[in-house]
Structures are given as structure tokens and as C-alpha cells.
PDB file of C-alpha atoms and ligand atoms in Angstrom:
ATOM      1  CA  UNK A   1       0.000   0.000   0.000  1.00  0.00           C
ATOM      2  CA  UNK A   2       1.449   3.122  -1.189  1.00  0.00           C
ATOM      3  CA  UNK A   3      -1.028   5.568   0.262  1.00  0.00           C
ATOM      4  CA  UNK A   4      -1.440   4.534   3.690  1.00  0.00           C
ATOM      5  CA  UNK A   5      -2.918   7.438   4.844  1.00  0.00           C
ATOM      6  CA  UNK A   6      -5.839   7.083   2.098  1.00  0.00           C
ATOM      7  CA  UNK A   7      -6.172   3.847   3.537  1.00  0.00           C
ATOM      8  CA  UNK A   8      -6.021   4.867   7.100  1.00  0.00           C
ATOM      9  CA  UNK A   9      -8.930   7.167   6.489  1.00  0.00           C
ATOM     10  CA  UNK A  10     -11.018   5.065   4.222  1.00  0.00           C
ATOM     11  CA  UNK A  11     -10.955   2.332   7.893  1.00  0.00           C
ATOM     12  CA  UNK A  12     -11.921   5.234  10.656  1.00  0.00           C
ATOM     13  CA  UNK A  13     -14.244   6.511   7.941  1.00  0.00           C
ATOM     14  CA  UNK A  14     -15.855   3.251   7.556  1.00  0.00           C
ATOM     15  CA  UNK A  15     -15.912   2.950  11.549  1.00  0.00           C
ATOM     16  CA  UNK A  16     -17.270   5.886  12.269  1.00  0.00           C
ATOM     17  CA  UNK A  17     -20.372   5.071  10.023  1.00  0.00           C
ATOM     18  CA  UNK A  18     -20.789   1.101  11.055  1.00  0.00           C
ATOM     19  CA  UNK A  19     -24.332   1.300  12.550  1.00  0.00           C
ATOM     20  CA  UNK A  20     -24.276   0.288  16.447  1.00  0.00           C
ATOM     21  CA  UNK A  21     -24.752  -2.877  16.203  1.00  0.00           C
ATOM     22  CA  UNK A  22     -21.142  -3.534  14.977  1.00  0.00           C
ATOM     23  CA  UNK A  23     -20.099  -2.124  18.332  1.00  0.00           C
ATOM     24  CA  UNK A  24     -20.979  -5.413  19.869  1.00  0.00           C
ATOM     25  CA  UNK A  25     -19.706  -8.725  18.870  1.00  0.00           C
ATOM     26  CA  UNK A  26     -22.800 -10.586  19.399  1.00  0.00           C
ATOM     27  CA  UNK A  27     -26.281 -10.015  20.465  1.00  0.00           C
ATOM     28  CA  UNK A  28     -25.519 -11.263  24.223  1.00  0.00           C
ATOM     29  CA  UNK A  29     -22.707  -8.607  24.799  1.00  0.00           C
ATOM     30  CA  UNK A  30     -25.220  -5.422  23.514  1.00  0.00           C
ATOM     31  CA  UNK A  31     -28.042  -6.534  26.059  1.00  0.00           C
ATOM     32  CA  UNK A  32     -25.235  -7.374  28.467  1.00  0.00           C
ATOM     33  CA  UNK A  33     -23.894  -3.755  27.648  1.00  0.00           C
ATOM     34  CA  UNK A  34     -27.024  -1.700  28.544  1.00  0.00           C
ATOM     35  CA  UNK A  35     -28.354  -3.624  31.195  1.00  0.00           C
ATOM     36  CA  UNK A  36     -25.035  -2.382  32.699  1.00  0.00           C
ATOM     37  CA  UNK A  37     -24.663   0.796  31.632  1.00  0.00           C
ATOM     38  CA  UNK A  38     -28.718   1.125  33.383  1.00  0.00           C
ATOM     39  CA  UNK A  39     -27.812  -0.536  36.622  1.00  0.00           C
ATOM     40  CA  UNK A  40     -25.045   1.934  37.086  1.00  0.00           C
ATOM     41  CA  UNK A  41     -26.960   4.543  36.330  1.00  0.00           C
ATOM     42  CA  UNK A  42     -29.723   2.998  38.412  1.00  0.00           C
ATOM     43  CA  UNK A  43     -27.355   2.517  41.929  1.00  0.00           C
ATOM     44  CA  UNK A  44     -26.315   6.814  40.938  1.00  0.00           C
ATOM     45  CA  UNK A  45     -29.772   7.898  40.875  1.00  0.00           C
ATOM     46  CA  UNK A  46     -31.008   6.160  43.686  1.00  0.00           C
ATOM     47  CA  UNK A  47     -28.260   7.686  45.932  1.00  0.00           C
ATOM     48  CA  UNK A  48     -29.503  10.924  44.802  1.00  0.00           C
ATOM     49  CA  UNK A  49     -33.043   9.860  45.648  1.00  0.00           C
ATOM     50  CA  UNK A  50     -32.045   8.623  48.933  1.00  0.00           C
ATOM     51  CA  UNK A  51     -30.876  12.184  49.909  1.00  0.00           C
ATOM     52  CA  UNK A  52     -34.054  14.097  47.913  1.00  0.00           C
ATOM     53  CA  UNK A  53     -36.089  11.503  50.252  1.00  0.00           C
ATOM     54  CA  UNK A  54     -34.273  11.912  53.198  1.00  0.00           C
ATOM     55  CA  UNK A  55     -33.437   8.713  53.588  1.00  0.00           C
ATOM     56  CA  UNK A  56     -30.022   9.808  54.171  1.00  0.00           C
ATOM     57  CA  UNK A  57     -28.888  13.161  54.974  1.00  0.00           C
ATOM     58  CA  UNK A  58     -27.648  15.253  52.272  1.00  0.00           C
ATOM     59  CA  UNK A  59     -24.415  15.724  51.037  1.00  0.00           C
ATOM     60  CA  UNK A  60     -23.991  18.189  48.354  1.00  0.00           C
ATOM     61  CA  UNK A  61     -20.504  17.293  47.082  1.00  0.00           C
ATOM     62  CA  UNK A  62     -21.854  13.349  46.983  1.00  0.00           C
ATOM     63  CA  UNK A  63     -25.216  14.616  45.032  1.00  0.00           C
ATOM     64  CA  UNK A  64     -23.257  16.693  42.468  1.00  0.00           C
ATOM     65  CA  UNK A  65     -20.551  13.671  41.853  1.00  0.00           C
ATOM     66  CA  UNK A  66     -23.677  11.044  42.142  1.00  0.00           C
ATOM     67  CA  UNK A  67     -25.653  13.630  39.072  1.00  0.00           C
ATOM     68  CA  UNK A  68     -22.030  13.685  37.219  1.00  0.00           C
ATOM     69  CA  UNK A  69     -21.842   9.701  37.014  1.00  0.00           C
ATOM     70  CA  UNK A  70     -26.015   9.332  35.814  1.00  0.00           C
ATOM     71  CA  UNK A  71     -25.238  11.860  33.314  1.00  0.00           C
ATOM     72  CA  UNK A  72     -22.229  10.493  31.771  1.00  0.00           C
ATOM     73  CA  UNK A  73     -24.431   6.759  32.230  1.00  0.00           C
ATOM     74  CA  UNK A  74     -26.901   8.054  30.547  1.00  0.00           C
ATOM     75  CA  UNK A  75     -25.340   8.726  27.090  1.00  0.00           C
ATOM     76  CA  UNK A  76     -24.214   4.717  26.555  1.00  0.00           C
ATOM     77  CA  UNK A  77     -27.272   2.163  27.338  1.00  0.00           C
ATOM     78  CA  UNK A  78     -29.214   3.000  23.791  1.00  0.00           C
ATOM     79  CA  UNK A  79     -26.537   1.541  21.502  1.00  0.00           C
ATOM     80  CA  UNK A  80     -27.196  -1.683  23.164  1.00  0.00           C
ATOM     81  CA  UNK A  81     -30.360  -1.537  21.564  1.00  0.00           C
ATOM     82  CA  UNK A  82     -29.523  -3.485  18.586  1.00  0.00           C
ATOM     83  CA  UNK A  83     -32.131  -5.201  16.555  1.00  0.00           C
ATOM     84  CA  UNK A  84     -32.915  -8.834  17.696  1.00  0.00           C
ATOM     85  CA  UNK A  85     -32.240  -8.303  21.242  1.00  0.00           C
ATOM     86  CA  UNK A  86     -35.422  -7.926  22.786  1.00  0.00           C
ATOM     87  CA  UNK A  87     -35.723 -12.048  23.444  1.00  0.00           C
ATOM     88  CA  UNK A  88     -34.986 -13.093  26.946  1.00  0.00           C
ATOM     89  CA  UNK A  89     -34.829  -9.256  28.300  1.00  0.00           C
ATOM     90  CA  UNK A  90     -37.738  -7.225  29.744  1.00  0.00           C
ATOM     91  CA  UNK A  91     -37.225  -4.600  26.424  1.00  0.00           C
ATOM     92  CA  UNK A  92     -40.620  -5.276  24.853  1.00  0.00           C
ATOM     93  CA  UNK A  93     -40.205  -5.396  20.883  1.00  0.00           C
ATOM     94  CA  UNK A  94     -42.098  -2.608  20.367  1.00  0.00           C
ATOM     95  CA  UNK A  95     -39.525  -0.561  20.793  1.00  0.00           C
ATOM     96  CA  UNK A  96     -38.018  -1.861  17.810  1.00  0.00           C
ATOM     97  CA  UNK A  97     -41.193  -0.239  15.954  1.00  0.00           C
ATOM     98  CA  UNK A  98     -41.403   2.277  17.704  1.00  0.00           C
ATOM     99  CA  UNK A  99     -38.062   3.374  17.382  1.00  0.00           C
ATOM    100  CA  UNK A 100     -38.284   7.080  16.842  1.00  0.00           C
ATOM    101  CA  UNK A 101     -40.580   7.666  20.005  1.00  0.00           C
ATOM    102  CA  UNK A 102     -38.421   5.190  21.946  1.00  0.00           C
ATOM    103  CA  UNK A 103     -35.158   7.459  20.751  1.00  0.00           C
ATOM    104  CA  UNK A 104     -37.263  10.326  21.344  1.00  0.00           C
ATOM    105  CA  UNK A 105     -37.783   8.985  25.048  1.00  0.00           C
ATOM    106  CA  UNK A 106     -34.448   8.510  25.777  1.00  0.00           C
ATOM    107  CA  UNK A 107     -33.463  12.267  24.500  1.00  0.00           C
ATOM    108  CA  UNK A 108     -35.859  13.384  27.181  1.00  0.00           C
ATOM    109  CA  UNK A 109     -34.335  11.537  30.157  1.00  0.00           C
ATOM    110  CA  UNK A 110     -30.964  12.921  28.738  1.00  0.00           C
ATOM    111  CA  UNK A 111     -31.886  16.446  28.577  1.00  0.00           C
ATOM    112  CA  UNK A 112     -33.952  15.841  31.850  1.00  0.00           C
ATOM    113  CA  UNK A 113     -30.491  14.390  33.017  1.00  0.00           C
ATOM    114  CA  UNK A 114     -28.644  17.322  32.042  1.00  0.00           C
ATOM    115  CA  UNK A 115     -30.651  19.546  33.840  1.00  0.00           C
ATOM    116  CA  UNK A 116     -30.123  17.671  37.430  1.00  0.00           C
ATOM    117  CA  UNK A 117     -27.057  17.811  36.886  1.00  0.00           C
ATOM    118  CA  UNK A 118     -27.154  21.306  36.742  1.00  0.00           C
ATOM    119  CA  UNK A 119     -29.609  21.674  39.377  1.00  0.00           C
ATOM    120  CA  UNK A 120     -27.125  19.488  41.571  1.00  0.00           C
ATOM    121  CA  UNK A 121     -24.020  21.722  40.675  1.00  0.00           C
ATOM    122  CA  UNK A 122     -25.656  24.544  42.871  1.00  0.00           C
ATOM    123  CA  UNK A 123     -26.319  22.747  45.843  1.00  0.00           C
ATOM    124  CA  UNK A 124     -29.525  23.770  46.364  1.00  0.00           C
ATOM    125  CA  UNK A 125     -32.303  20.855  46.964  1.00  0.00           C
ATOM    126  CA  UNK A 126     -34.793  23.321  46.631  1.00  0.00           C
ATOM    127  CA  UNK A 127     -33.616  23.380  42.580  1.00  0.00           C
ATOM    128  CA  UNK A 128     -32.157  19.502  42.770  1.00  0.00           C
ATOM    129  CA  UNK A 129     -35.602  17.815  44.151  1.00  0.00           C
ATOM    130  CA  UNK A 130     -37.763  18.658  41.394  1.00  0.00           C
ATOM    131  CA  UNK A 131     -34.992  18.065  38.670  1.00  0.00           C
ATOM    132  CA  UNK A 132     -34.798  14.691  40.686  1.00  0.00           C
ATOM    133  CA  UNK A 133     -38.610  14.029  39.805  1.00  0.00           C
ATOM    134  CA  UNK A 134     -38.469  15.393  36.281  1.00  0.00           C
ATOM    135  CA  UNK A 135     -36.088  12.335  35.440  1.00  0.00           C
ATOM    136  CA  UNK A 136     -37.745  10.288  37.351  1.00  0.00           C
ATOM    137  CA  UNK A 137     -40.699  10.705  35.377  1.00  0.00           C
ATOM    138  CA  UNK A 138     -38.803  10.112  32.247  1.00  0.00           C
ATOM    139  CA  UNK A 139     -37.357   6.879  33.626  1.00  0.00           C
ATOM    140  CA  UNK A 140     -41.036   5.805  33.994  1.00  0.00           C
ATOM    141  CA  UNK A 141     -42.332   6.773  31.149  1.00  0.00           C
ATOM    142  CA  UNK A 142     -40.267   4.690  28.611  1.00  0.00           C
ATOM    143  CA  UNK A 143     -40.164   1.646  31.693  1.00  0.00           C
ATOM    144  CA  UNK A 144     -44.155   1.954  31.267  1.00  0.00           C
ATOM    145  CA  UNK A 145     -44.164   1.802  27.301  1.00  0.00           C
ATOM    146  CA  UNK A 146     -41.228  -0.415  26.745  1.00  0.00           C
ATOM    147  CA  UNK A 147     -40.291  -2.528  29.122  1.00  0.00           C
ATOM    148  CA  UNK A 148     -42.168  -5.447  30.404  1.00  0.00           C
TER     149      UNK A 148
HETATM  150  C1  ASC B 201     -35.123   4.974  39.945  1.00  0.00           C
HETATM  151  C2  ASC B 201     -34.829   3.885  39.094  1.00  0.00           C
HETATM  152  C3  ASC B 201     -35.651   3.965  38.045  1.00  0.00           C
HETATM  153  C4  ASC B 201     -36.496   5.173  38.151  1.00  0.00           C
HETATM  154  C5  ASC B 201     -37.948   4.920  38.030  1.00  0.00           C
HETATM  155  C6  ASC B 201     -38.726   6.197  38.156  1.00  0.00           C
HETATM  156  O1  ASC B 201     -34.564   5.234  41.002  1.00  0.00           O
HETATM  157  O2  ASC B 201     -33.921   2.945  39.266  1.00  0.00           O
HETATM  158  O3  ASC B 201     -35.721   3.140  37.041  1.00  0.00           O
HETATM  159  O4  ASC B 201     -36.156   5.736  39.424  1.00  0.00           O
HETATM  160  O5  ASC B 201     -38.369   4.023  39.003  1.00  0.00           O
HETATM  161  O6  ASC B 201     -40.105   5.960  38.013  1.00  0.00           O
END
């Protein structure tokens, strides 16, 4: 190869436009991928909601790092959902026909995400606990229309 910087950027060009599911290997490792990427997010936003309950007392530096975590989380579990991976999980298949209004979903709990982060970076619980409920309802709205 004489022009192996032609043929350098013909591979990352190629990469950068493989659709998702050539991120994962096989099926298994996308749902395997997500499910992660939710529980994390999952354990982060529950420590948050611990301290917006009052379950335990409130820490602002832990909230803000706790808010910095969900919204990194938040960006990764929707490449996972590659087609013919609904079998076996509790992602109901609709989703894969539904796919605009499920992306559409997720954008919301990412901007929603976004904004308790913010809301956390003050301090303030009176801003953080209904930025805390806005995801929340987010969360539940996609968990009630696509997932069993
Ligand atoms: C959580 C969590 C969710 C959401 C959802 C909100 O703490 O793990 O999936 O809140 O229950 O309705």
C-alpha cells in the first residue's frame, strides 16, 4: 500500500459510520452492555433519591458527583439496543417499531439528566428535588411503554 494514509482514512471513515450494532460482537454482549450501563446509572440515581427523600442526609458534594456519574451513564445504554435483542430481556419489541418515540424517550431523560445535573451543581435541593422528579418521570415513562 502506497497511500497509507488514504487507507487509514477510508478504515476510521468506515468505523465511524458502522451502525451500532457492529459495536458489539454478538447479540448477548449489547443486552449485556445496557443492562449495565442502566444498573449503574440505576445505583447513581437512587443515591440521589435517597438524599431528595431523606433517607439519608444530604451531602452536596456526593449529590453533584452522584448527578455527574447518571449523566455520563446516561449517554451509553441506547446503543445496546440493537435489533434482535429484545428475546430473553424485559425490552418489549415494540420498541423496535417504535423506534423514533423510543429514541425520542431517551433524549428526554438525557436532557432531563442534564438539567439535574445542573440543578445538583448549585447545591440547592430546593432546585435539585424537582430536577430529581423530572427524570424520574422520564425513567417511567419509557419503563411503562417499553419494558415489560
Ligand atoms: C429509579 C430507578 C428507576 C427510576 C424509576 C422512576 O430510582 O432505578 O428506574 O427511578 O423508578 O419511576
Amino acid at each position: 500500500m502506497k497511500r497509507p494514509f488514504l487507507a487509514t482514512a477510508l478504515v476510521v471513515g468506515l468505523l465511524a459510520s458502522l451502525p451500532a450494532t457492529a459495536q458489539f460482537q454478538k447479540p448477548a454482549d449489547a443486552v449485556k452492555y445496557r443492562q449495565s450501563a442502566f444498573s449503574v446509572m440505576g445505583t447513581h440515581f437512587g443515591r440521589i433519591g435517597a438524599m431528595v427523600q431523606n433517607k439519608v442526609p444530604f451531602d452536596a458534594a456526593a449529590l453533584a458527583a452522584n448527578a455527574e456519574i447518571v449523566a455520563t451513564m446516561a449517554k451509553l445504554p441506547f446503543a445496546g439496543f440493537v435489533d434482535g435483542t429484545a428475546e430473553g430481556t424485559k425490552a418489549l419489541p415494540v420498541i423496535w417499531t417504535q423506534r423514533a418515540k423510543f429514541d425520542a424517550g431517551a433524549e428526554k431523560m438525557q436532557a432531563a439528566v442534564l438539567e439535574l445535573n445542573a440543578a445538583a451543581k448549585t447545591g440547592d435541593m430546593a432546585k435539585i428535588r424537582p430536577a430529581f422528579g423530572a427524570v424520574g418521570t422520564t425513567c417511567k415513562g419509557c419503563h411503562d411503554d417499553y419494558r415489560d
